[in-house]
């Protein structure tokens, strides 16, 4: 178990640029989540994949955001035309068990700063 | 709608003193409740979870939490604080809606441990 890996750890970009983050979940986990965490707040749900299928998206995800999980392994989160309000920590989590008490394993996150 | 409220964004204790971090929940159905810890520059790690099996839940690193339905609370405690406990702690409730169970997090409590 090597844990959930996220890259890059930090990303600084200028407003209007596109950015892409990558998440490598624990290998046997078929469920993958993206969360966003802003300063002073808890993580907020963004989207969920079961295998390669994106089954749910939060209303927080505007049309500038897109996430993929080709082949049900790693996932990418792209933000187009970044805005200063997109500055946040983007967290990825994975799990293998369905149910309300499932345990999520979180990565260390990607800290995005939009200048 | 389900939610959690964490009372006190900052808590400071002396090493060896009791740790008490407060969490109240709101839920129209029996909830699944969690405490996660986040160390600086790291992802969230599960401390413990309540799934209705027992009201007193023991977790890692000597932490425990008690589910009190009458008080709608799920406070986190540790008898004796260590310096290594300094971190941010998040209470969360599992919400089923759409395709999956999502975690709704509180705003977090930053625990400082003084020598």
Short mmCIF file of C-alpha atoms in Angstrom, two decimals:
data_model
loop_
_atom_site.label_atom_id
_atom_site.label_comp_id
_atom_site.label_asym_id
_atom_site.label_seq_id
_atom_site.Cartn_x
_atom_site.Cartn_y
_atom_site.Cartn_z
CA UNK A 1 0.00 0.00 0.00
CA UNK A 2 1.86 3.04 -1.26
CA UNK A 3 -0.98 5.42 -0.50
CA UNK A 4 -2.74 7.98 -2.67
CA UNK A 5 -0.32 10.07 -4.68
CA UNK A 6 -1.05 13.54 -6.00
CA UNK A 7 1.02 15.66 -8.37
CA UNK A 8 2.11 18.35 -8.38
CA UNK A 9 2.20 19.27 -4.69
CA UNK A 10 2.09 22.95 -5.51
CA UNK A 11 1.00 24.86 -8.59
CA UNK A 12 1.23 28.59 -9.13
CA UNK A 13 -0.46 29.95 -12.21
CA UNK A 14 -1.68 33.19 -13.66
CA UNK A 15 -5.35 33.95 -13.97
CA UNK A 16 -6.74 32.65 -17.23
CA UNK A 17 -4.31 29.78 -17.59
CA UNK A 18 -5.30 26.11 -17.63
CA UNK A 19 -4.00 23.69 -15.03
CA UNK A 20 -4.17 19.92 -14.65
CA UNK A 21 -3.68 17.83 -11.53
CA UNK A 22 -3.11 14.12 -11.32
CA UNK A 23 -4.18 11.60 -8.69
CA UNK A 24 -2.95 8.01 -8.44
CA UNK A 25 -5.19 6.11 -6.04
CA UNK A 26 -4.32 2.98 -4.11
CA UNK A 27 -4.11 0.34 -6.81
CA UNK A 28 -6.99 -1.92 -5.77
CA UNK A 29 -9.39 0.93 -5.02
CA UNK A 30 -12.19 1.32 -7.54
CA UNK A 31 -13.74 4.44 -5.99
CA UNK A 32 -12.12 7.85 -6.35
CA UNK A 33 -13.17 11.23 -5.01
CA UNK A 34 -12.01 14.80 -5.53
CA UNK A 35 -12.46 17.36 -2.79
CA UNK A 36 -11.53 21.03 -2.53
CA UNK A 37 -10.34 22.69 0.69
CA UNK A 38 -10.06 26.42 1.14
CA UNK A 39 -8.38 28.18 4.04
CA UNK A 40 -10.36 27.85 7.24
CA UNK A 41 -12.82 25.37 5.78
CA UNK A 42 -13.21 21.65 5.70
CA UNK A 43 -12.92 19.73 2.44
CA UNK A 44 -15.88 20.04 0.06
CA UNK A 45 -16.97 17.24 -2.28
CA UNK A 46 -16.37 17.90 -5.98
CA UNK A 47 -16.82 14.67 -7.89
CA UNK A 48 -16.81 10.87 -7.67
CA UNK A 49 -15.70 8.03 -9.92
CA UNK A 50 -16.47 4.36 -9.70
CA UNK A 51 -13.92 2.70 -11.92
CA UNK A 52 -13.84 4.86 -15.07
CA UNK A 53 -17.37 6.20 -14.71
CA UNK A 54 -17.90 9.67 -13.30
CA UNK A 55 -21.10 9.09 -11.37
CA UNK A 56 -21.57 12.34 -9.54
CA UNK A 57 -20.54 15.98 -9.79
CA UNK A 58 -21.08 18.71 -7.24
CA UNK A 59 -22.68 21.99 -8.17
CA UNK A 60 -19.33 23.47 -7.09
CA UNK A 61 -17.87 22.12 -10.33
CA UNK A 62 -18.45 24.79 -12.92
CA UNK A 63 -18.10 24.06 -16.62
CA UNK A 64 -14.47 25.20 -16.38
CA UNK A 65 -13.71 22.05 -14.38
CA UNK A 66 -13.39 18.62 -15.90
CA UNK A 67 -12.28 15.35 -14.39
CA UNK A 68 -11.43 12.07 -16.00
CA UNK A 69 -10.41 8.62 -14.93
CA UNK A 70 -9.44 6.69 -18.03
CA UNK A 71 -9.19 2.94 -17.54
CA UNK A 72 -10.33 3.33 -13.97
CA UNK A 73 -6.84 3.92 -12.63
CA UNK A 74 -5.36 7.42 -12.23
CA UNK A 75 -7.53 10.50 -12.44
CA UNK A 76 -6.95 14.03 -13.69
CA UNK A 77 -8.69 17.24 -12.71
CA UNK A 78 -8.39 20.11 -15.17
CA UNK A 79 -9.36 23.70 -14.54
CA UNK A 80 -9.66 25.92 -17.59
CA UNK A 81 -9.36 29.70 -17.52
CA UNK A 82 -8.40 29.74 -13.87
CA UNK A 83 -9.76 32.43 -11.58
CA UNK A 84 -8.40 33.70 -8.28
CA UNK A 85 -11.33 32.03 -6.54
CA UNK A 86 -10.00 28.66 -7.69
CA UNK A 87 -7.06 29.01 -5.30
CA UNK A 88 -7.39 26.10 -2.89
CA UNK A 89 -6.04 22.72 -1.89
CA UNK A 90 -7.38 19.99 -4.18
CA UNK A 91 -7.57 16.65 -2.43
CA UNK A 92 -7.99 13.23 -3.94
CA UNK A 93 -9.24 10.23 -1.99
CA UNK A 94 -9.85 6.61 -2.83
CA UNK A 95 -11.64 3.66 -1.26
CA UNK A 96 -12.64 0.12 -2.09
CA UNK A 97 -15.71 -0.42 0.00
CA UNK A 98 -19.21 0.72 -0.72
CA UNK A 99 -21.32 1.93 2.11
CA UNK A 100 -21.78 4.84 4.42
CA UNK A 101 -18.96 3.80 6.71
CA UNK A 102 -16.34 3.40 4.05
CA UNK A 103 -12.86 4.59 4.88
CA UNK A 104 -11.39 7.15 2.54
CA UNK A 105 -7.65 7.34 2.02
CA UNK A 106 -6.57 10.88 1.16
CA UNK A 107 -3.58 12.10 -0.77
CA UNK A 108 -1.49 15.05 0.40
CA UNK A 109 -3.24 17.34 -2.04
CA UNK A 110 -2.26 19.84 -4.69
CA UNK A 111 -2.11 23.44 -3.50
CA UNK A 112 -3.20 25.78 -6.29
CA UNK A 113 -2.41 29.48 -6.19
CA UNK A 114 -3.91 31.66 -8.92
CA UNK A 115 -2.23 35.05 -9.21
CA UNK B 1 -29.87 18.13 5.25
CA UNK B 2 -27.05 16.60 7.24
CA UNK B 3 -24.26 18.73 8.64
CA UNK B 4 -21.68 18.95 11.40
CA UNK B 5 -20.62 21.91 13.49
CA UNK B 6 -17.27 22.09 15.21
CA UNK B 7 -17.16 24.44 18.15
CA UNK B 8 -13.86 26.24 18.50
CA UNK B 9 -11.63 26.78 15.50
CA UNK B 10 -8.55 26.83 17.76
CA UNK B 11 -7.92 24.82 20.91
CA UNK B 12 -4.74 25.01 22.96
CA UNK B 13 -3.82 22.53 25.69
CA UNK B 14 -0.73 21.78 27.71
CA UNK B 15 1.18 18.59 27.15
CA UNK B 16 -0.34 15.91 29.36
CA UNK B 17 -3.70 17.67 29.65
CA UNK B 18 -7.06 16.38 28.48
CA UNK B 19 -7.95 17.03 24.85
CA UNK B 20 -11.61 17.75 24.09
CA UNK B 21 -12.68 18.72 20.59
CA UNK B 22 -16.37 19.34 20.10
CA UNK B 23 -18.58 18.24 17.24
CA UNK B 24 -22.35 18.44 16.95
CA UNK B 25 -24.26 16.90 14.09
CA UNK B 26 -27.57 17.41 12.40
CA UNK B 27 -29.19 14.48 10.68
CA UNK B 28 -32.69 13.25 10.02
CA UNK B 29 -31.47 9.65 9.80
CA UNK B 30 -29.03 7.70 11.96
CA UNK B 31 -25.67 9.12 10.93
CA UNK B 32 -22.28 7.69 10.23
CA UNK B 33 -19.77 10.02 11.90
CA UNK B 34 -16.03 10.36 11.49
CA UNK B 35 -13.05 12.20 12.88
CA UNK B 36 -10.12 12.87 10.55
CA UNK B 37 -6.77 14.45 11.40
CA UNK B 38 -4.64 16.53 9.07
CA UNK B 39 -0.98 17.14 9.86
CA UNK B 40 0.81 20.02 8.12
CA UNK B 41 1.42 19.34 4.43
CA UNK B 42 -0.27 15.96 4.63
CA UNK B 43 -3.59 14.49 3.61
CA UNK B 44 -6.40 13.63 5.98
CA UNK B 45 -6.10 10.47 8.03
CA UNK B 46 -9.01 8.65 9.63
CA UNK B 47 -8.89 8.67 13.44
CA UNK B 48 -12.13 6.85 14.13
CA UNK B 49 -15.66 6.30 12.90
CA UNK B 50 -19.10 5.69 14.38
CA UNK B 51 -21.32 3.22 12.57
CA UNK B 52 -23.95 2.51 15.25
CA UNK B 53 -22.21 -0.61 16.57
CA UNK B 54 -21.09 1.03 19.82
CA UNK B 55 -21.55 4.53 21.16
CA UNK B 56 -17.98 4.78 22.49
CA UNK B 57 -15.55 4.51 19.64
CA UNK B 58 -11.83 4.05 20.12
CA UNK B 59 -9.45 5.22 17.43
CA UNK B 60 -5.79 5.49 16.72
CA UNK B 61 -3.22 7.37 18.80
CA UNK B 62 -5.28 7.09 22.00
CA UNK B 63 -8.25 9.11 20.76
CA UNK B 64 -11.85 8.16 21.39
CA UNK B 65 -15.25 9.68 20.74
CA UNK B 66 -18.67 9.11 22.22
CA UNK B 67 -21.88 9.28 20.20
CA UNK B 68 -24.63 10.93 22.22
CA UNK B 69 -27.92 10.97 20.39
CA UNK B 70 -29.68 13.02 23.05
CA UNK B 71 -27.09 15.78 22.64
CA UNK B 72 -26.50 15.22 18.89
CA UNK B 73 -22.81 15.23 19.72
CA UNK B 74 -19.72 13.27 18.79
CA UNK B 75 -16.92 14.90 20.77
CA UNK B 76 -13.33 13.72 20.41
CA UNK B 77 -11.22 13.18 23.51
CA UNK B 78 -7.78 12.05 24.55
CA UNK B 79 -6.79 11.76 28.21
CA UNK B 80 -3.25 13.10 27.83
CA UNK B 81 -2.05 15.32 25.01
CA UNK B 82 1.29 14.77 23.31
CA UNK B 83 3.22 17.30 21.30
CA UNK B 84 2.72 15.08 18.26
CA UNK B 85 -1.07 15.59 18.51
CA UNK B 86 -0.73 19.15 17.22
CA UNK B 87 -2.72 19.14 13.98
CA UNK B 88 -6.07 20.10 12.50
CA UNK B 89 -9.01 17.86 13.30
CA UNK B 90 -12.14 17.51 11.20
CA UNK B 91 -15.46 16.00 12.14
CA UNK B 92 -17.51 14.61 9.25
CA UNK B 93 -20.86 13.01 8.56
CA UNK B 94 -21.57 10.60 5.73
CA UNK B 95 -24.39 11.65 3.46
CA UNK B 96 -25.98 9.43 0.85
CA UNK B 97 -27.29 11.30 -2.14
CA UNK B 98 -26.92 10.78 -5.86
CA UNK B 99 -24.61 7.92 -6.68
CA UNK B 100 -22.53 7.67 -3.56
CA UNK B 101 -21.91 8.43 0.04
CA UNK B 102 -20.18 11.75 0.49
CA UNK B 103 -18.45 13.13 3.52
CA UNK B 104 -19.63 16.51 4.75
CA UNK B 105 -16.85 18.03 6.83
CA UNK B 106 -16.92 20.59 9.59
CA UNK B 107 -14.72 23.64 9.43
CA UNK B 108 -11.99 22.04 11.51
CA UNK B 109 -10.34 22.63 14.87
CA UNK B 110 -6.65 23.45 15.05
CA UNK B 111 -5.13 21.84 18.12
CA UNK B 112 -2.00 23.37 19.61
CA UNK B 113 -0.11 21.54 22.34
CA UNK B 114 2.05 23.64 24.61
CA UNK B 115 5.10 22.16 26.36
#
